[in-house]
Coordinates of C-alpha atoms and ligand atoms in Angstrom, one line a residue:
M1 CA -197.3 -43.6 7.8
A2 CA -193.6 -42.6 7.3
E3 CA -192.5 -42.7 3.6
S4 CA -190.5 -45.9 2.9
L5 CA -186.9 -45.7 1.9
P6 CA -185.9 -46.6 -1.7
V7 CA -184.9 -50.2 -2.0
I8 CA -181.3 -50.8 -3.2
L9 CA -180.1 -54.3 -4.1
L10 CA -176.5 -55.1 -3.3
T11 CA -175.6 -57.7 -5.8
G12 CA -172.7 -60.1 -5.5
R13 CA -169.4 -59.5 -3.8
I14 CA -169.0 -55.8 -3.1
N15 CA -166.8 -53.7 -0.8
P16 CA -168.5 -53.5 2.7
R17 CA -168.1 -49.7 2.8
V18 CA -170.8 -49.5 0.1
R19 CA -173.3 -51.1 2.5
E20 CA -172.1 -48.9 5.4
G21 CA -172.7 -45.8 3.3
L22 CA -176.2 -46.8 2.1
D23 CA -177.5 -48.1 5.5
G24 CA -180.0 -45.6 7.0
K25 CA -180.5 -43.8 3.8
F26 CA -182.0 -46.7 1.8
E27 CA -183.6 -50.1 2.4
V28 CA -180.6 -52.2 1.5
V29 CA -181.2 -55.8 0.4
T30 CA -178.3 -58.2 -0.3
V31 CA -178.8 -60.5 -3.3
D32 CA -176.8 -63.6 -3.1
G33 CA -177.1 -65.3 -6.5
D34 CA -180.4 -64.9 -8.2
L35 CA -183.5 -63.0 -7.1
S36 CA -185.5 -66.2 -6.2
S37 CA -184.7 -65.8 -2.5
L38 CA -186.3 -62.3 -2.4
D39 CA -189.8 -61.4 -1.4
E40 CA -191.9 -60.4 -4.4
S41 CA -192.6 -57.0 -2.9
V42 CA -188.9 -56.2 -2.6
I43 CA -188.4 -57.2 -6.3
A44 CA -191.3 -54.9 -7.3
R45 CA -189.9 -52.0 -5.2
A46 CA -186.2 -52.2 -6.0
R47 CA -185.2 -48.8 -7.5
G48 CA -181.4 -49.2 -7.5
I49 CA -178.6 -51.7 -7.9
A50 CA -175.1 -51.4 -6.4
G51 CA -172.9 -54.1 -7.8
F52 CA -169.3 -55.0 -8.9
N53 CA -169.6 -55.2 -12.7
A54 CA -172.5 -57.7 -12.7
A55 CA -175.9 -56.5 -14.0
P56 CA -176.9 -58.6 -16.9
A57 CA -180.2 -58.1 -18.9
E58 CA -181.8 -61.0 -17.1
L59 CA -181.4 -59.2 -13.8
I60 CA -182.4 -55.8 -15.1
D61 CA -185.5 -57.2 -16.8
Q62 CA -186.8 -58.7 -13.6
L63 CA -186.9 -55.3 -11.8
P64 CA -189.8 -53.2 -13.0
A65 CA -189.1 -50.1 -10.7
L66 CA -185.3 -50.0 -11.4
E67 CA -184.0 -46.5 -12.1
I68 CA -180.2 -46.7 -11.5
I69 CA -177.3 -49.2 -11.6
A70 CA -174.3 -47.8 -9.6
N71 CA -171.3 -49.9 -10.7
F72 CA -168.4 -50.4 -8.4
G73 CA -165.4 -50.1 -10.8
V74 CA -164.5 -48.0 -13.8
G75 CA -165.0 -50.9 -16.1
Y76 CA -168.7 -51.8 -16.5
D77 CA -168.6 -54.4 -19.2
G78 CA -170.6 -56.7 -16.9
V79 CA -173.5 -54.2 -16.9
D80 CA -175.9 -54.6 -19.9
T81 CA -176.0 -50.9 -20.7
A82 CA -178.2 -51.5 -23.8
A83 CA -180.8 -53.2 -21.7
A84 CA -180.6 -50.4 -19.2
A85 CA -180.8 -47.6 -21.8
K86 CA -183.8 -49.3 -23.4
R87 CA -185.7 -48.8 -20.1
N88 CA -184.2 -45.3 -19.4
I89 CA -182.2 -46.7 -16.5
I90 CA -179.1 -44.7 -15.7
V91 CA -175.7 -46.5 -15.2
T92 CA -172.9 -44.9 -13.2
N93 CA -169.3 -46.1 -12.7
T94 CA -166.3 -45.0 -10.6
P95 CA -163.8 -43.2 -12.9
D96 CA -160.8 -41.1 -11.9
V97 CA -160.6 -42.1 -8.2
L98 CA -158.6 -45.2 -9.2
N99 CA -156.4 -43.7 -12.0
D100 CA -153.3 -43.2 -9.8
E101 CA -153.5 -46.6 -8.1
V102 CA -153.9 -48.5 -11.3
A103 CA -151.1 -46.5 -13.0
D104 CA -148.8 -47.1 -10.0
T105 CA -149.5 -50.8 -10.0
T106 CA -148.8 -50.9 -13.8
I107 CA -145.3 -49.4 -13.3
G108 CA -144.7 -51.9 -10.5
L109 CA -145.8 -54.8 -12.7
L110 CA -143.7 -53.6 -15.6
L111 CA -140.6 -53.3 -13.4
G112 CA -141.3 -56.6 -11.7
T113 CA -141.6 -58.3 -15.0
V114 CA -138.6 -56.8 -16.7
R115 CA -136.2 -57.2 -13.6
R116 CA -137.7 -60.5 -12.4
L117 CA -138.3 -59.1 -8.9
Y118 CA -140.6 -61.9 -7.8
D119 CA -138.0 -64.6 -8.7
A120 CA -135.2 -62.5 -7.1
E121 CA -137.1 -62.3 -3.8
K122 CA -137.9 -66.0 -3.9
W123 CA -134.2 -66.7 -4.5
L124 CA -133.4 -64.9 -1.3
R125 CA -136.2 -66.4 0.7
D126 CA -135.3 -69.9 -0.4
G127 CA -131.8 -69.4 1.1
K128 CA -130.2 -69.6 -2.4
W129 CA -128.4 -66.3 -2.1
E130 CA -126.5 -67.6 1.0
N131 CA -126.1 -71.1 -0.3
E132 CA -125.7 -70.7 -4.1
G133 CA -124.6 -67.2 -4.7
P134 CA -126.0 -64.1 -6.3
F135 CA -129.3 -64.1 -8.3
A136 CA -128.7 -64.2 -12.1
L137 CA -128.5 -60.9 -13.9
S138 CA -131.9 -60.0 -15.5
P139 CA -131.6 -60.4 -19.2
L140 CA -134.0 -57.5 -19.7
S141 CA -133.9 -53.9 -18.5
L142 CA -136.2 -50.9 -18.8
R143 CA -133.3 -48.9 -20.1
D144 CA -133.7 -47.6 -23.7
R145 CA -137.1 -49.2 -24.1
H146 CA -139.8 -47.9 -26.4
V147 CA -143.1 -48.3 -24.6
G148 CA -146.4 -48.4 -26.5
L149 CA -149.7 -47.8 -24.8
Y150 CA -152.7 -49.6 -26.3
G151 CA -155.3 -47.2 -24.9
L152 CA -154.7 -43.7 -23.7
G153 CA -157.7 -42.8 -21.7
R154 CA -157.6 -41.4 -18.2
I155 CA -155.6 -44.3 -16.7
G156 CA -153.4 -44.7 -19.8
L157 CA -152.4 -41.0 -19.5
E158 CA -151.4 -41.5 -15.9
I159 CA -149.3 -44.5 -16.9
A160 CA -147.6 -42.4 -19.6
K161 CA -146.9 -39.6 -17.2
R162 CA -145.3 -42.0 -14.8
L163 CA -143.2 -43.5 -17.6
E164 CA -141.7 -40.1 -18.6
P165 CA -139.1 -40.0 -15.7
F166 CA -137.9 -43.4 -16.7
K167 CA -136.6 -41.8 -19.8
V168 CA -138.2 -44.3 -22.1
K169 CA -139.7 -43.4 -25.5
I170 CA -143.5 -43.4 -25.4
S171 CA -146.0 -44.0 -28.2
Y172 CA -149.7 -45.1 -28.3
H173 CA -152.6 -46.4 -30.3
T174 CA -156.2 -45.3 -29.8
R175 CA -159.1 -45.1 -32.3
S176 CA -158.3 -41.4 -32.9
E177 CA -155.2 -39.3 -32.3
R178 CA -155.1 -37.1 -29.2
K179 CA -154.3 -33.5 -29.8
D180 CA -153.2 -32.9 -26.2
V181 CA -150.1 -35.2 -26.0
S182 CA -146.8 -35.3 -27.8
Y183 CA -146.3 -39.1 -27.7
G184 CA -146.0 -40.8 -31.1
Y185 CA -149.3 -42.0 -32.5
Y186 CA -149.9 -45.1 -34.5
S187 CA -153.2 -45.6 -36.2
S188 CA -153.3 -49.4 -35.7
L189 CA -152.3 -51.8 -32.9
G190 CA -150.1 -53.8 -35.4
E191 CA -148.1 -50.7 -36.4
L192 CA -147.6 -49.8 -32.7
A193 CA -146.5 -53.3 -31.8
T194 CA -144.0 -53.2 -34.7
A195 CA -142.5 -49.9 -33.6
V196 CA -142.2 -50.6 -29.9
D197 CA -140.6 -53.3 -27.7
T198 CA -142.9 -52.9 -24.7
L199 CA -146.7 -52.9 -25.0
I200 CA -149.0 -51.9 -22.2
C201 CA -152.7 -52.8 -22.7
I202 CA -155.2 -50.5 -20.9
V203 CA -158.3 -50.7 -23.1
P204 CA -161.8 -51.5 -22.0
K205 CA -163.7 -54.7 -22.9
T206 CA -165.5 -53.9 -26.2
P207 CA -166.2 -56.0 -29.3
E208 CA -163.2 -54.4 -31.1
T209 CA -160.7 -55.1 -28.3
H210 CA -161.5 -58.9 -28.1
K211 CA -158.3 -60.8 -28.4
A212 CA -156.8 -57.8 -30.1
I213 CA -153.3 -58.8 -28.8
D214 CA -153.0 -61.9 -30.8
A215 CA -150.2 -64.0 -32.3
D216 CA -149.5 -61.4 -35.0
V217 CA -149.3 -58.5 -32.5
L218 CA -146.9 -60.6 -30.3
K219 CA -144.8 -61.5 -33.3
A220 CA -144.6 -57.8 -34.2
L221 CA -143.5 -57.0 -30.7
G222 CA -140.5 -59.3 -31.2
P223 CA -138.0 -61.4 -29.2
N224 CA -137.1 -58.5 -26.9
G225 CA -140.8 -57.7 -26.4
V226 CA -142.6 -57.3 -23.1
M227 CA -146.4 -57.2 -22.9
I228 CA -148.2 -55.9 -19.8
N229 CA -152.0 -56.2 -19.5
V230 CA -153.9 -54.1 -16.8
G231 CA -157.1 -53.6 -18.8
R232 CA -159.2 -56.8 -19.3
G233 CA -158.1 -60.4 -20.0
W234 CA -160.6 -60.3 -22.9
S235 CA -158.1 -58.2 -25.0
V236 CA -155.4 -60.9 -25.0
D237 CA -155.4 -64.2 -26.8
E238 CA -154.1 -66.2 -23.9
E239 CA -153.2 -69.3 -26.0
A240 CA -151.2 -67.2 -28.4
L241 CA -149.5 -65.5 -25.4
E242 CA -148.6 -68.8 -23.9
A243 CA -147.1 -70.0 -27.2
A244 CA -145.2 -66.8 -27.7
L245 CA -143.6 -67.0 -24.2
K246 CA -142.8 -70.7 -24.6
S247 CA -141.2 -70.3 -28.0
G248 CA -139.4 -67.0 -27.4
V249 CA -141.5 -65.0 -29.8
I250 CA -141.6 -62.3 -27.0
A251 CA -139.3 -62.1 -24.0
A252 CA -141.7 -61.6 -21.0
A253 CA -145.2 -60.6 -20.0
G254 CA -147.0 -59.3 -16.9
L255 CA -150.7 -59.8 -16.4
D256 CA -153.1 -58.4 -13.8
V257 CA -156.2 -59.5 -15.7
F258 CA -157.3 -62.8 -17.3
Q259 CA -160.0 -64.0 -19.7
D260 CA -161.9 -66.2 -17.2
E261 CA -161.0 -64.8 -13.7
P262 CA -160.3 -66.1 -11.2
K263 CA -159.3 -69.1 -13.3
V264 CA -155.9 -68.9 -15.0
P265 CA -155.0 -71.6 -17.5
A266 CA -152.3 -73.9 -16.1
G267 CA -150.5 -73.9 -19.4
L268 CA -150.2 -70.1 -19.2
L269 CA -148.9 -70.2 -15.7
D270 CA -146.2 -72.7 -16.9
A271 CA -144.9 -70.2 -19.4
P272 CA -141.5 -68.7 -18.7
N273 CA -140.9 -65.1 -17.9
L274 CA -144.5 -64.4 -16.9
S275 CA -145.4 -62.3 -13.9
V276 CA -149.0 -62.6 -12.6
L277 CA -151.2 -60.7 -10.2
P278 CA -154.8 -61.5 -9.1
H279 CA -156.5 -58.4 -10.6
I280 CA -155.3 -56.0 -7.9
A281 CA -154.4 -52.9 -9.9
S282 CA -157.0 -50.7 -8.0
A283 CA -157.1 -52.9 -4.9
S284 CA -155.8 -50.8 -2.0
V285 CA -157.9 -49.9 0.9
P286 CA -157.8 -46.1 0.2
T287 CA -158.6 -46.5 -3.5
R288 CA -161.4 -49.1 -2.9
N289 CA -162.8 -46.8 -0.2
A290 CA -162.9 -43.9 -2.7
M291 CA -164.6 -46.2 -5.2
A292 CA -167.2 -47.3 -2.6
D293 CA -167.9 -43.7 -1.6
L294 CA -168.5 -42.7 -5.3
V295 CA -171.0 -45.6 -5.7
V296 CA -172.8 -44.3 -2.6
A297 CA -172.6 -40.7 -3.7
N298 CA -174.2 -41.5 -7.1
L299 CA -177.1 -43.3 -5.4
V300 CA -177.6 -40.6 -2.8
S301 CA -177.4 -37.8 -5.4
W302 CA -179.9 -39.6 -7.7
F303 CA -182.5 -40.1 -5.0
T304 CA -182.1 -36.6 -3.4
D305 CA -181.3 -34.3 -6.3
G306 CA -182.4 -36.4 -9.3
A307 CA -178.9 -36.3 -10.9
V308 CA -175.8 -38.4 -10.8
L309 CA -172.1 -37.6 -10.6
T310 CA -170.5 -40.1 -13.0
P311 CA -172.9 -41.4 -15.6
V312 CA -171.5 -43.7 -18.3
A313 CA -171.6 -42.6 -21.9
E314 CA -174.3 -45.2 -23.0
T315 CA -176.9 -43.8 -20.5
P316 CA -176.3 -40.1 -20.5
A317 CA -177.0 -37.9 -17.5
K318 CA -180.7 -37.1 -17.1
T319 CA -182.9 -35.9 -14.3
R320 CA -185.6 -37.8 -12.5
Ligands
LIG1 C1 -162.2 -51.6 -12.6 O1 -162.5 -50.6 -11.9 O2 -162.8 -51.8 -13.7 C2 -161.2 -52.5 -12.1 O3 -160.8 -53.4 -13.0 C3 -161.8 -53.2 -10.8 O4 -160.8 -53.8 -10.2

């Protein structure tokens, strides 16, 4: 009898290119919701998961033969890495291939927020340019801003590099100072927010980043302040942000990520000078293709060579 292919579960909504890449090399089973719809033998034989940031302990614990969780996305906060590590299950993510896209989108969101590009386009499309005259001058500009990066990992560095030609001053806060950059370092987020007038959040979802951008940080940013979030909605206190925008504590904000996606609080959407995007920072066809290919490459590599390309730190590289 021919040897059976390893079973890989495709969980939730995931880029179709992942399935295309796995078909023929694996027995690919789509899981829609929970595992109750699956045959017991499939559950018993499942050796891998490919998913979009969704592998909680309850799922991991039901799969006795699980060896690898290949996450689609650089952020893997939806994967219970502690539950995986306990069982010696390796977790991979998709770093680097999305750095440029996310950094480009961040600059677009920053400029769109500061110069009110969405409102200006709407003014034209609504016929107001012709009927009412020019769009109002934007009160804000990127000129002479001091931009603070909350987070200076791989994506943060790309954002900083893109900011340099805009001739703005650049500073950052991370847990420890980087020796390989000349940007100003602040050892706390509060000190960074006090020093700068523009804050870009690009930190992962961890216990210490929860609602880190709160009322105090926004107050420190000040009335000329602009806050951009392209990390996780988890890091911003959305109620405090809404209040800060409505009362002029800061001048404007641009968000690609939200606490409870895809839901966005109506009160927040009502706030003035807010630009919003539906979590699209990495969402171009070329970049999502590259992410899908890396998910597939990690699974293929694991089941052919017994090693993976991009393991996460919590479940270090090992061999089968
Ligand atoms: C990531 O890769 O974590 C992105 O947020 C997915 O869009």
